[in-house]
Coordinates of C-alpha atoms in Angstrom, one line a residue:
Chain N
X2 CA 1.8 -0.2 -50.9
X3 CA -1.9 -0.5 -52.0
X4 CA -3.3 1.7 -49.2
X5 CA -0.5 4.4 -50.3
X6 CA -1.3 4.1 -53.7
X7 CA -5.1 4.3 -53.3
X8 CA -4.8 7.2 -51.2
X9 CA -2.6 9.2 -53.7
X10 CA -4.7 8.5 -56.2
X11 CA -7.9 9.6 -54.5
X12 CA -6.0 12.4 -53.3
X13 CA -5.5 13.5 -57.2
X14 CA -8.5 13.2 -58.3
X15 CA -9.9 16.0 -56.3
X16 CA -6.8 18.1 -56.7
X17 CA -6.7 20.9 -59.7
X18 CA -3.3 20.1 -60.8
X19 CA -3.7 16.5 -62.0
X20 CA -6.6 17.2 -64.3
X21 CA -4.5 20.7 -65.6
X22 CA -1.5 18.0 -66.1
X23 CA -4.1 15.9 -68.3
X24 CA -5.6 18.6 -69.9
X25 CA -1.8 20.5 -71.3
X26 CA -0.6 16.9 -72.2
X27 CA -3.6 16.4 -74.1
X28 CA -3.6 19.3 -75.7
X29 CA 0.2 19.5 -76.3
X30 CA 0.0 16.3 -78.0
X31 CA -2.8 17.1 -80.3
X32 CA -2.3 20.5 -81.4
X33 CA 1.5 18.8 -82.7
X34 CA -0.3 16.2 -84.4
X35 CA -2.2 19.0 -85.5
X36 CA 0.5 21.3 -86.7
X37 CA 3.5 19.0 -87.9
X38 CA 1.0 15.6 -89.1
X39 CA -1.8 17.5 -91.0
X40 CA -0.6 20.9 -91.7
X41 CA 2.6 19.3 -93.5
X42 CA 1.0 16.1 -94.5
X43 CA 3.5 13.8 -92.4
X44 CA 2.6 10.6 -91.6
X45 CA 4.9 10.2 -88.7
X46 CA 3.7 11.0 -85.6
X47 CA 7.1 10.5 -84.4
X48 CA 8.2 13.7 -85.5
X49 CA 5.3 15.7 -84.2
X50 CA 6.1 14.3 -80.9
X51 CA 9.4 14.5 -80.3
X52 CA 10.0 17.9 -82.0
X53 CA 10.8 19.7 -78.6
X54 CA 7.2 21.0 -77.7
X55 CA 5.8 17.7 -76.3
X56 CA 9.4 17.5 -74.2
X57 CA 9.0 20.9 -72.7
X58 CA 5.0 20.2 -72.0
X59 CA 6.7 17.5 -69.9
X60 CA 9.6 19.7 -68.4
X61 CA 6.9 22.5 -67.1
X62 CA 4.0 20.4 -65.9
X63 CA 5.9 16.9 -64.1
X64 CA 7.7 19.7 -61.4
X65 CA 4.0 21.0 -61.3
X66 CA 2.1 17.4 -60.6
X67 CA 5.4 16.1 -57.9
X68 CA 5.8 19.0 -56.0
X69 CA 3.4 18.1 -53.5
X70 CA 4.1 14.4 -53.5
X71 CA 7.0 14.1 -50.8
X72 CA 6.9 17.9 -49.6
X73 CA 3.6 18.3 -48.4
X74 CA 3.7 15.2 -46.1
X75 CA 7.5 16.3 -44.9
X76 CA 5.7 19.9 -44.1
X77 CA 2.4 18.4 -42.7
X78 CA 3.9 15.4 -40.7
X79 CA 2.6 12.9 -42.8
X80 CA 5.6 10.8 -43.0
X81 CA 6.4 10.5 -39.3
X82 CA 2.7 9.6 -39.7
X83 CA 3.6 6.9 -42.2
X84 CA 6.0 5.6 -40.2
X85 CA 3.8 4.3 -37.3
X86 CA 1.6 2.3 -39.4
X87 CA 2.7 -1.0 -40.4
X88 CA 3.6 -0.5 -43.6
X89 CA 7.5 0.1 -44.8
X90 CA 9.3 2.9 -46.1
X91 CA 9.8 1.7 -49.8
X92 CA 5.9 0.7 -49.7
X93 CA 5.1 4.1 -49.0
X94 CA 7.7 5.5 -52.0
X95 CA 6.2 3.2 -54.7
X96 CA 3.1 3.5 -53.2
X97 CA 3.6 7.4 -54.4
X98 CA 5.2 6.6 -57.5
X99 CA 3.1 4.5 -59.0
X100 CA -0.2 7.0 -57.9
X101 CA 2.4 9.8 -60.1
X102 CA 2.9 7.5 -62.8
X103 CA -1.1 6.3 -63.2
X104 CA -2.3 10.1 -63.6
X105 CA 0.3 10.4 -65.8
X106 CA -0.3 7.6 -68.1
X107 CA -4.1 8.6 -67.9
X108 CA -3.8 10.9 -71.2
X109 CA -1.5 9.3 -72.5
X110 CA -4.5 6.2 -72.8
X111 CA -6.7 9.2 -74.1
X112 CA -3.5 9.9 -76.4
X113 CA -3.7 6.4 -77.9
X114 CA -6.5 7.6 -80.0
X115 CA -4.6 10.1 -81.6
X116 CA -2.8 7.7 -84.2
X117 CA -6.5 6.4 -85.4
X118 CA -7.7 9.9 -85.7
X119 CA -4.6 10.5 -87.7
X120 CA -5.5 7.5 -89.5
X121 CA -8.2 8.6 -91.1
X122 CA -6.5 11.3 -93.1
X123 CA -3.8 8.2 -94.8
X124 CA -1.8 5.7 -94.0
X125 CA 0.8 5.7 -90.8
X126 CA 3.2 3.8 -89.3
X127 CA 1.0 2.3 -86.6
X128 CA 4.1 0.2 -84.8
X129 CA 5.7 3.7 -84.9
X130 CA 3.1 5.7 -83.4
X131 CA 2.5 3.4 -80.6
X132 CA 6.4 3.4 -80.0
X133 CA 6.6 6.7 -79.3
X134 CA 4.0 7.1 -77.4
X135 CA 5.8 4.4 -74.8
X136 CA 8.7 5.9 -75.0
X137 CA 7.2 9.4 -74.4
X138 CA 5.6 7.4 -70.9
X139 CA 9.3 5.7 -70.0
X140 CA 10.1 9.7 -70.5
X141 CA 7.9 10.9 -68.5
X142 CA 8.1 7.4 -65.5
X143 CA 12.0 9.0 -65.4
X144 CA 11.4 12.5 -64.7
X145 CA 9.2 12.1 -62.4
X146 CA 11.1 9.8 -60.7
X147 CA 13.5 12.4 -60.5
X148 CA 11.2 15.0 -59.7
X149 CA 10.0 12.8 -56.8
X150 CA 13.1 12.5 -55.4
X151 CA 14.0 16.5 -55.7
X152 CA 10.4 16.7 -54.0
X153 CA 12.1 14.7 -51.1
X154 CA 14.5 16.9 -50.6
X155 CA 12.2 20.2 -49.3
X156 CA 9.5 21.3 -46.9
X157 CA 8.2 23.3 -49.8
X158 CA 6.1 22.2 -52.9
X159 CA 7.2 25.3 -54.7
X160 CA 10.3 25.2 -54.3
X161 CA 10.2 21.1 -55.0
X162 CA 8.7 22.6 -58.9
X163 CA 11.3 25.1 -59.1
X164 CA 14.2 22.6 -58.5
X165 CA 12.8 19.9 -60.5
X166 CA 11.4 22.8 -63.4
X167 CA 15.6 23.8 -63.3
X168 CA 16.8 20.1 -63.6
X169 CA 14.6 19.3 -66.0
X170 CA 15.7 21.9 -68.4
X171 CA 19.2 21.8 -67.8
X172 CA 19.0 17.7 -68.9
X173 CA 17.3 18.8 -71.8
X174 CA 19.8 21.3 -73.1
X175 CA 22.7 19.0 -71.7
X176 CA 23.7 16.8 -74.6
X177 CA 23.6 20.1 -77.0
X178 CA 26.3 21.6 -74.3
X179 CA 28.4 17.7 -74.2
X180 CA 28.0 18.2 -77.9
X181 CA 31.2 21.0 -77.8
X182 CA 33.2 19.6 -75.6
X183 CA 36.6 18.3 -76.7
X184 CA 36.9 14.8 -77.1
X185 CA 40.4 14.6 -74.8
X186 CA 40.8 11.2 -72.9
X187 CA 42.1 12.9 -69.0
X188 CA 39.5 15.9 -69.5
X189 CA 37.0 12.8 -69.6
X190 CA 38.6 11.2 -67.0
X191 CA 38.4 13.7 -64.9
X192 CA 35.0 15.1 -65.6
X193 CA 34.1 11.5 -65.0
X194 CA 35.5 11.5 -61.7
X195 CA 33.6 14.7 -60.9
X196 CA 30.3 13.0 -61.9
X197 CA 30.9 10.2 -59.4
X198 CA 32.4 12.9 -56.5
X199 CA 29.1 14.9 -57.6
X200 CA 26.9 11.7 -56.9
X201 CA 28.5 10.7 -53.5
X202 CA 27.8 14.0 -52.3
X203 CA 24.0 13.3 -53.4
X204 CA 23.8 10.3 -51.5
X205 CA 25.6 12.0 -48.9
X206 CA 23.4 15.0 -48.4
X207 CA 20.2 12.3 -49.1
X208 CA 20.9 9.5 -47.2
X209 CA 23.2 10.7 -44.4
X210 CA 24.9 7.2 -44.6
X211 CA 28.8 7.2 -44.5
X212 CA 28.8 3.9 -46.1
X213 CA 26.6 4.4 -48.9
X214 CA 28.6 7.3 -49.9
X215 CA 31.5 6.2 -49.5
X216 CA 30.7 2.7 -51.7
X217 CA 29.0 5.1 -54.5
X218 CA 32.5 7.6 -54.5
X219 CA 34.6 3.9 -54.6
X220 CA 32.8 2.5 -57.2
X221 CA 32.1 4.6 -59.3
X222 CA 35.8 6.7 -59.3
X223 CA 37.4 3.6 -58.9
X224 CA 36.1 1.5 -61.9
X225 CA 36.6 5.1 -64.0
X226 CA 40.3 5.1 -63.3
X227 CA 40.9 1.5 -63.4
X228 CA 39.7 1.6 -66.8
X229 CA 41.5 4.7 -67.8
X230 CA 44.7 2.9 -66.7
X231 CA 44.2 0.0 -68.8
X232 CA 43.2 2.3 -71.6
X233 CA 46.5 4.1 -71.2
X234 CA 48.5 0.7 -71.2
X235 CA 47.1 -0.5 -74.2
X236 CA 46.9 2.5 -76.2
X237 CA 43.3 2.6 -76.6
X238 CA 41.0 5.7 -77.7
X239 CA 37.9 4.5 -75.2
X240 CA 38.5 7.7 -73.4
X241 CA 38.1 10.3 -75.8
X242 CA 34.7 12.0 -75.8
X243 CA 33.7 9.3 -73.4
X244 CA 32.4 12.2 -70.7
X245 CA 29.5 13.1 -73.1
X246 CA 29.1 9.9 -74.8
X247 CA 28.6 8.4 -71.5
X248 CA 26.7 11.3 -69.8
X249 CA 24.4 11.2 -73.6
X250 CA 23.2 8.1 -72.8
X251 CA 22.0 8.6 -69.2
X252 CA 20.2 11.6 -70.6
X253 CA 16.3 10.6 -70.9
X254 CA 15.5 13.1 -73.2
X255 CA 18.4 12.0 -75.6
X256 CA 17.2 8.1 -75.2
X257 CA 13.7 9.2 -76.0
X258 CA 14.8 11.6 -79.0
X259 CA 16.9 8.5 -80.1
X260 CA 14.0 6.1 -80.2
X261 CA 12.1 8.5 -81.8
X262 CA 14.0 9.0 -84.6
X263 CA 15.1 5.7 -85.3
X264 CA 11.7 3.7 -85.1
X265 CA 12.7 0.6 -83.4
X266 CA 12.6 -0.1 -79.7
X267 CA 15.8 -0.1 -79.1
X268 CA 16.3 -2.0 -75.7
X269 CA 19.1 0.2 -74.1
X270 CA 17.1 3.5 -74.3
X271 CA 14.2 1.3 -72.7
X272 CA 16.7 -0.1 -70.2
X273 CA 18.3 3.1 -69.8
X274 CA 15.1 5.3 -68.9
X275 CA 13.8 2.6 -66.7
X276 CA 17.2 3.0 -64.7
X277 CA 17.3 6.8 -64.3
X278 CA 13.9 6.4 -62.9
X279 CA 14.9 3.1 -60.7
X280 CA 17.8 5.4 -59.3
X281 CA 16.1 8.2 -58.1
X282 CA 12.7 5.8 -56.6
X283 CA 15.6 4.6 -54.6
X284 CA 17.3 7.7 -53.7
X285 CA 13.7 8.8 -52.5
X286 CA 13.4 5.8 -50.3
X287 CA 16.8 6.4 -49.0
X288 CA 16.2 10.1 -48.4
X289 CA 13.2 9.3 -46.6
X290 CA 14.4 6.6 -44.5
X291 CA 17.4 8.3 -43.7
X292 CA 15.2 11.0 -42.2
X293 CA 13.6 8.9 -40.1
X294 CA 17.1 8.3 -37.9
X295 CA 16.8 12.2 -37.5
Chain S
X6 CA 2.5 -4.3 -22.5
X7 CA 5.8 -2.0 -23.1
X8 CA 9.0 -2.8 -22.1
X9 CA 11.4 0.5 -22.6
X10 CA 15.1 -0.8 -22.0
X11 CA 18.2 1.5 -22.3
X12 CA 16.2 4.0 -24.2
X13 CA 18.5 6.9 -25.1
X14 CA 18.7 8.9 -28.1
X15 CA 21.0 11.6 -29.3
X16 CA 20.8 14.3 -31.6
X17 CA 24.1 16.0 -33.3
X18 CA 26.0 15.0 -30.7
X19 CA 23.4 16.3 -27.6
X20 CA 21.7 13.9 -25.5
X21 CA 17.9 14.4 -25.2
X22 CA 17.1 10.6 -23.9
X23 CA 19.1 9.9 -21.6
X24 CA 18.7 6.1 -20.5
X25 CA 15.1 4.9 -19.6
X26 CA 14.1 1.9 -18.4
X27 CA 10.3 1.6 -18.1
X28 CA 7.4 -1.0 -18.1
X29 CA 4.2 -0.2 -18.9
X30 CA 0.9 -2.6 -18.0
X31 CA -2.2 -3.4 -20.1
X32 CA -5.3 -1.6 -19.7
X33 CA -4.1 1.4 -17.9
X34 CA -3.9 4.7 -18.6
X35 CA 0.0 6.1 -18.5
X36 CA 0.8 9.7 -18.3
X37 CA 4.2 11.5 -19.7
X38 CA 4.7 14.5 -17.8
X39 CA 7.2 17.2 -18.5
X40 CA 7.8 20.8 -19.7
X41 CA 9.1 22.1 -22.8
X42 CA 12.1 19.7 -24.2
X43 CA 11.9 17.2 -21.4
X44 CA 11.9 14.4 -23.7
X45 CA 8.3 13.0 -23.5
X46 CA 7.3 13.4 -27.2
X47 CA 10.9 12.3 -28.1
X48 CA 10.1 9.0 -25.8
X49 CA 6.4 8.7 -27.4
X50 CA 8.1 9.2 -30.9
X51 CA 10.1 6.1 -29.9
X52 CA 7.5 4.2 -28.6
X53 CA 5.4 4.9 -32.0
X54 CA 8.6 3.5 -33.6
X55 CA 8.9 7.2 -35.8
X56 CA 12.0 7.6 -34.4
X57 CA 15.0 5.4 -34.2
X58 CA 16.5 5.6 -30.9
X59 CA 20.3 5.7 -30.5
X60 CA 20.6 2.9 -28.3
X61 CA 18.1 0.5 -26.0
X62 CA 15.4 -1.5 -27.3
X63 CA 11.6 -1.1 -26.6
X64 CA 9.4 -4.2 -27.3
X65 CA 5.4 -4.1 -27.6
X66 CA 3.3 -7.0 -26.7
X67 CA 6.4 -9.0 -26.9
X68 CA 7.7 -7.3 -30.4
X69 CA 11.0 -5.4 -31.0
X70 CA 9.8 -2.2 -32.8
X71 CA 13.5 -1.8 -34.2
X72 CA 13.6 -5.9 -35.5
X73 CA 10.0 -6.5 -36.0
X74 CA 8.2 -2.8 -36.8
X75 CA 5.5 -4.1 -38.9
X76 CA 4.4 -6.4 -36.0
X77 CA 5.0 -3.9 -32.9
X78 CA 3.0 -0.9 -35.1
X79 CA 0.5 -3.7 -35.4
X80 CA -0.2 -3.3 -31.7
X81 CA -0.3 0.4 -31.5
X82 CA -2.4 3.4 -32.5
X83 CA -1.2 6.6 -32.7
X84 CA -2.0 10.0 -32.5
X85 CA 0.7 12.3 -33.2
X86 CA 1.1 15.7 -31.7
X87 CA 0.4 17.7 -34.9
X88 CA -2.4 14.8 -36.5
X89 CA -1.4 15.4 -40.5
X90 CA -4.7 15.2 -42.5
X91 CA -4.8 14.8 -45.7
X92 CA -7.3 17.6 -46.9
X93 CA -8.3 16.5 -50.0
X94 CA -9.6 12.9 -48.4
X95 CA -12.8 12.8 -46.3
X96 CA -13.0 11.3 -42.4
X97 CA -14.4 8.3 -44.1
X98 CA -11.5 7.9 -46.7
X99 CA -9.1 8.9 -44.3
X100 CA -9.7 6.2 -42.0
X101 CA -9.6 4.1 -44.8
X102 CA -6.6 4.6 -45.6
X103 CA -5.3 3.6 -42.0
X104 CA -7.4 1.2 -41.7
X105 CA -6.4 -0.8 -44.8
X106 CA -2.4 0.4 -44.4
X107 CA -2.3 -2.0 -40.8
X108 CA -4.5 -4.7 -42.8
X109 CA -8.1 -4.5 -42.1
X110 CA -10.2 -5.9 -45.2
X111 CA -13.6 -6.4 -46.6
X112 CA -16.5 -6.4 -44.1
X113 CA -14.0 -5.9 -41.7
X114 CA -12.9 -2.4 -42.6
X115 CA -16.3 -1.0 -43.0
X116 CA -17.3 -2.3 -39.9
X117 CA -14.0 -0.7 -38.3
X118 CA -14.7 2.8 -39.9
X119 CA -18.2 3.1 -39.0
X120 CA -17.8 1.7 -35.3
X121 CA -15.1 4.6 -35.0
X122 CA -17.2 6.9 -36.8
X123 CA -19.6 6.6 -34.3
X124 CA -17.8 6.3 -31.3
X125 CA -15.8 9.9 -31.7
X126 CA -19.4 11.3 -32.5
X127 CA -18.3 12.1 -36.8
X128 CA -20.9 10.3 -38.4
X129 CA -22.6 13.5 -39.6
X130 CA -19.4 14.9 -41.2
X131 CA -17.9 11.2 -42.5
X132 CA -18.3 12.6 -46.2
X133 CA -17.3 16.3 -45.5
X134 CA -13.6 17.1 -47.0
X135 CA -11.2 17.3 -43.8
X136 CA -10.5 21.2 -44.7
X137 CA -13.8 21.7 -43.6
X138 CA -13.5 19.9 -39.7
X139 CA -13.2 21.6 -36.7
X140 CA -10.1 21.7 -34.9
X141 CA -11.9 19.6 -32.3
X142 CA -13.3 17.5 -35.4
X143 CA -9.9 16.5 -36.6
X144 CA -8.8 15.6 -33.1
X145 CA -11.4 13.0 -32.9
X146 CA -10.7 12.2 -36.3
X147 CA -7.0 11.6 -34.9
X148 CA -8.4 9.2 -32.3
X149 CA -10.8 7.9 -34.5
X150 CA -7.6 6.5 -36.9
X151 CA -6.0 5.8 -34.1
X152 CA -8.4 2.8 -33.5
X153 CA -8.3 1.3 -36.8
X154 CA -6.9 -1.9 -36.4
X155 CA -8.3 -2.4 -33.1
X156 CA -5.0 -1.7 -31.5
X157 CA -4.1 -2.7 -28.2
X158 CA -1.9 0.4 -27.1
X159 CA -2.9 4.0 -27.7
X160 CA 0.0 7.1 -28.2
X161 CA -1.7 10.0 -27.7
X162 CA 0.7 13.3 -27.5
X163 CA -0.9 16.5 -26.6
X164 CA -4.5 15.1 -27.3
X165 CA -6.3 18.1 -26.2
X166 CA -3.8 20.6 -27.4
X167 CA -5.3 24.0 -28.8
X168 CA -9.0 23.0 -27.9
X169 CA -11.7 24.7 -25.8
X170 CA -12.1 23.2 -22.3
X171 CA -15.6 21.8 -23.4
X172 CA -14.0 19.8 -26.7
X173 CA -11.0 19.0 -24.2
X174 CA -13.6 17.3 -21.4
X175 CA -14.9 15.2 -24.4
X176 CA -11.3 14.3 -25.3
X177 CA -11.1 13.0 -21.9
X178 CA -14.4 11.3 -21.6
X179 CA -13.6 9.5 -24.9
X180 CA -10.1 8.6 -23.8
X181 CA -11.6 7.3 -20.1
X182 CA -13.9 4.9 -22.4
X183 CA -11.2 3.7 -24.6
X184 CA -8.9 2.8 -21.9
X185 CA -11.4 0.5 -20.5
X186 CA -10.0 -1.9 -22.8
X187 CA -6.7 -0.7 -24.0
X188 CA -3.4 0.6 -22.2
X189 CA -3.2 4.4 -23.3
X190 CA 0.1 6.6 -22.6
X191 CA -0.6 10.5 -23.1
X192 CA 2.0 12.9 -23.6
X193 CA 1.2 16.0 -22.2
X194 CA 3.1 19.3 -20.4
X195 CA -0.6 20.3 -18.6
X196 CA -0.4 18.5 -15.8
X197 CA -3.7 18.6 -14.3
X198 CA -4.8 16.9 -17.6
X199 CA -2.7 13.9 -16.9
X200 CA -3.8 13.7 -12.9
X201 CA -7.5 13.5 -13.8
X202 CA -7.0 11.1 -16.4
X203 CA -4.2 8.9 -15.5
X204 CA -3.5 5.8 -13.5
X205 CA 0.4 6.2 -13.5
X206 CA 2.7 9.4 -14.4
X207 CA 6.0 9.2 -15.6
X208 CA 7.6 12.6 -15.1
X209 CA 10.3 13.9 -17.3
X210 CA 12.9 16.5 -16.9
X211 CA 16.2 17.2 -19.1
X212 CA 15.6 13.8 -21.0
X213 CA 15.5 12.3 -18.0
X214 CA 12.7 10.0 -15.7
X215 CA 12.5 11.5 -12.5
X216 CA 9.4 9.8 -11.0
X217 CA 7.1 7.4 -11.7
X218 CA 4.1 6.6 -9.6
X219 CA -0.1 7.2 -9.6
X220 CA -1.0 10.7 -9.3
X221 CA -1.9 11.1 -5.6
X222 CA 1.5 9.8 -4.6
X223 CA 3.8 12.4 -6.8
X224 CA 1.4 15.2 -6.1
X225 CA 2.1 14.5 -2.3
X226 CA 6.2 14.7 -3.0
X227 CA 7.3 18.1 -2.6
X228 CA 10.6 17.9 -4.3
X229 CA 8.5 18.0 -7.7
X230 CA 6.6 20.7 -7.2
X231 CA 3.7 19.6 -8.9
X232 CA 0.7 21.5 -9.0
X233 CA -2.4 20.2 -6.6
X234 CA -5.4 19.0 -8.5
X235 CA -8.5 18.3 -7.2
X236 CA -9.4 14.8 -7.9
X237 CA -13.0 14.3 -8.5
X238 CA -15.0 12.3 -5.9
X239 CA -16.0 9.1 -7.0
X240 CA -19.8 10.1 -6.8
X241 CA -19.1 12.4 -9.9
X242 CA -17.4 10.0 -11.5
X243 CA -21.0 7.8 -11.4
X244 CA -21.9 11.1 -12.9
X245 CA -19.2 10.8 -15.5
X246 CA -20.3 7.2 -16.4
X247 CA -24.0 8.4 -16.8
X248 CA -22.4 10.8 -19.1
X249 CA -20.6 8.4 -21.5
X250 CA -24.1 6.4 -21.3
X251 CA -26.0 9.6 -22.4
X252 CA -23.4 10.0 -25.4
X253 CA -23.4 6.3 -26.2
X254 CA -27.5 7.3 -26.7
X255 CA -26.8 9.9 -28.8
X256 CA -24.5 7.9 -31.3
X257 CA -27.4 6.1 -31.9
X258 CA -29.5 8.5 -32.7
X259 CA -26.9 10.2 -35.3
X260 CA -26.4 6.4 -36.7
X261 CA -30.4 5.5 -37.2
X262 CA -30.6 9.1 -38.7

């Protein structure tokens, strides 16, 4: 994984878009703190940074910095190339991951000045400020994640940034769209089993592996209906409005916003964002590896 | 050496591998011979372990590459038919990368690099981004990573592919001198290539092994149709020798300046 890693990272720090990344994170940041802290005399940097703008600085440059990771070396051969050194598939995806995740948590060091600048102008909530700013990278280690993964999926960098710039939005906009659904138990049930038919054909189209996809449909439709039953028997209202209470909480914008506004690390929405990214690292290692029987 | 057992492979249902059984020595130089879609850079994909096959096994040095990869890749270096470089890195960089993905360390790694540096004549452009190489410079580079490790197989497929003659000869002095102590297996469809640089050719056709035997002895069968090639005398090859000799001067030179 080290000689992956190394090389990504060497590989970024001549390459234009990592320092643009750096630069529009940067400046996104500050010019909020800017803005909502010292134009309106807010001592929470909380709500400068979780306002929208800092999420859609995210949205439009992650596509941006993983569009090359997995694309480029499916165009240029370098995974074939990968796979006849010694080194194993999942080292090679962490390897990359953790290269994404280090240029991306460069700023955000620069970024944990901002509080003590802000600082100086009163008091803040220093526990606060530092709180959102780790949530803000557990945001960002999740979309890329994902964004690595759509990367994965393409010959073609750009269209590896469209697909991820498109997903991206869309999961930001998503709980405001779960937000008008009605709250009826079967419409959950079956959106529910949708979600899980939706997510077998992912692993499907990904991994190529019969049983994979056919223990992700099992699972997850199984355990939805099994618990729908036992709703049903005992009269229960577990079902209603579970479909966007349950699809609200795998959100990583809506974890982040959450954290944000509450002001204490709330473990789930740490556990949560760490998940979404664990399950699409994985689902890049599958894709890959599954390409490797082609 | 490689032991190729049952080899075949399958894609969507169509067979281009069909069963091959083949064993390949140490410190010779193995040609695979075959036209367009005769399976030899499906077989050399195999041998790399880049590709799974369908069924057989293949073991190198002793190692399953399907139940121990990280062991059989351990013994192998390998140049792929289209070398990927990574522009952004330099030749230096580049082979550290491979060098320290099968394991090399510390003195070791430096030592590795530079030895390869000099040997594929790319000490003067180590530092130089690999945009700017030569298409002849980034095929030595591909040999060059190809050595890290100090492997003792070489896969090379289509190693002179897309180069002048001149940059091809040096290809083919290189590969002469790194076969004096390694077993090397070149996939090629230019068959004169393969007869002035091989010990053995396996000949492909429709997935298939058709022949196997040293270069003289197929050119002689009639039923392949191979194209005559006029073997070089051994007093030019003296001449060759001399050549690597005056090369191996040269390295020096770019190394003390």
């Amino acid at each position: 994984m080290g000689a992956v890693y190394k090389r990504e990272l060497k590989a970024y720090t001549r390459n234009l878009y990592a320092f643009l990344f750096a630069a529009v994170i940067l400046a996104v940041l500050g010019a909020s703190m800017f803005y909502f802290n010292l134009n309106y005399r807010l001592a929470k940097l909380a709500y400068a940074w979780s306002n929208g703008y800092t999420e859609y600085a995210l949205i439009l440059m992650i596509p941006i910095l993983c569009m090359r990771s997995m694309a480029t070396d499916r165009r240029q051969g370098m995974d074939e190339f990968y796979r006849s050194l010694p080194i194993s598939t999942t080292s090679v995806v962490l390897g990359k991951y953790f290269a994404l995740l280090t240029v991306y948590a460069a700023p955000l060091a620069v970024a944990c000045l901002y509080p003590l600048l802000l600082s100086s102008f009163g008091k803040i909530s220093w526990g606060w400020s530092y709180l959102i700013l780790l949530m803000y990278f557990l945001l960002g280690a999740a979309l890329i994640a994902l964004c690595m993964f759509l990367s994965s999926l393409t010959h073609y960098p750009l269209v590896a940034a469209a697909m991820g710039f498109s997903v991206c939005l869309a999961l930001f906009f998503l709980p405001i769209l779960l937000g008008i659904l009605p709250a009826s138990p079967l419409l959950s049930l079956i959106l529910l089993a949708a979600l899980g038919v939706l997510l077998a054909a992912v692993c499907f189209l990904s991994t190529k592996n019969i049983l994979v996809t056919a223990i992700t449909a099992v699972v997850s439709i199984g355990s939805i209906s099994v618990c729908y039953l036992i709703d049903t028997l005992k009269k229960g209202t577990a079902f209603e409005a579970l479909f966007s209470f349950s699809l609200q909480q795998a959100i990583p914008f809506y974890q982040y916003e959450y954290v944000a506004q509450k002001g204490f690390l709330d473990l789930f929405s740490v556990f949560m964002l760490l998940a979404f990214a664990a399950f699409f690292v994985v689902l890049s290692i599958l894709t890959v590896k599954a390409r490797a029987d082609r | 050496m490689i032991e190729i057992k049952s080899i075949s492979k399958q894609y969507d249902g169509e067979t281009v591998l069909h069963d091959t059984n083949l064993l390949i020595r140490n410190r010779m130089i193995y040609g695979l011979f075959g036209l367009h879609e005769a399976g030899k850079s499906t077989l050399l994909r195999i041998l790399a372990g880049t590709l799974t096959p369908t069924q057989g096994t293949v073991l190198i040095n002793g190692y399953d590459i399907i139940r121990k990869p990280k062991e059989a890749r351990r013994q192998i270096g390998y140049l792929p038919q289209e070398f990927p470089s990574a522009d952004e890195l330099t030749p230096y960089e580049y082979l550290a990368f491979v060098a320290s993905a099968k394991g090399v360390k510390g003195e070791l790694l430096h030592a590795q690099i530079k030895e390869a540096l000099v040997l594929t004549r790319l000490t003067a452009v180590q530092e130089r981004s690999l945009r700017n190489l030569s298409p002849a410079e980034k095929q030595r580079l591909g040999l060059a990573q190809a050595l890290m490790g100090n492997p003792d197989i070489l896969y090379l497929d289509e190693p002179t592919d897309g180069l002048s003659p001149k940059d091809a000869m040096e290809i083919h002095t290189l590969i002469r001198k790194l076969a004096q102590s390694k077993t090397v297996v070149i996939a090629s469809h230019v068959y004169a290539d393969l007869s002035l640089l091989c010990d053995r050719i396996i000949v492909l056709k429709d997935g298939r092994v058709i022949a196997e035997d040293t270069p003289e002895t197929l050119e002689a069968r009639e039923d392949l149709m191979l194209p005559q090639v006029l073997h070089i005398e051994q007093p030019q090859e003296d001449e060759e020798s001399d050549e690597i000799t005056i090369h191996e001067a040269d390295y020096e030179d770019e190394e003390d300046n």
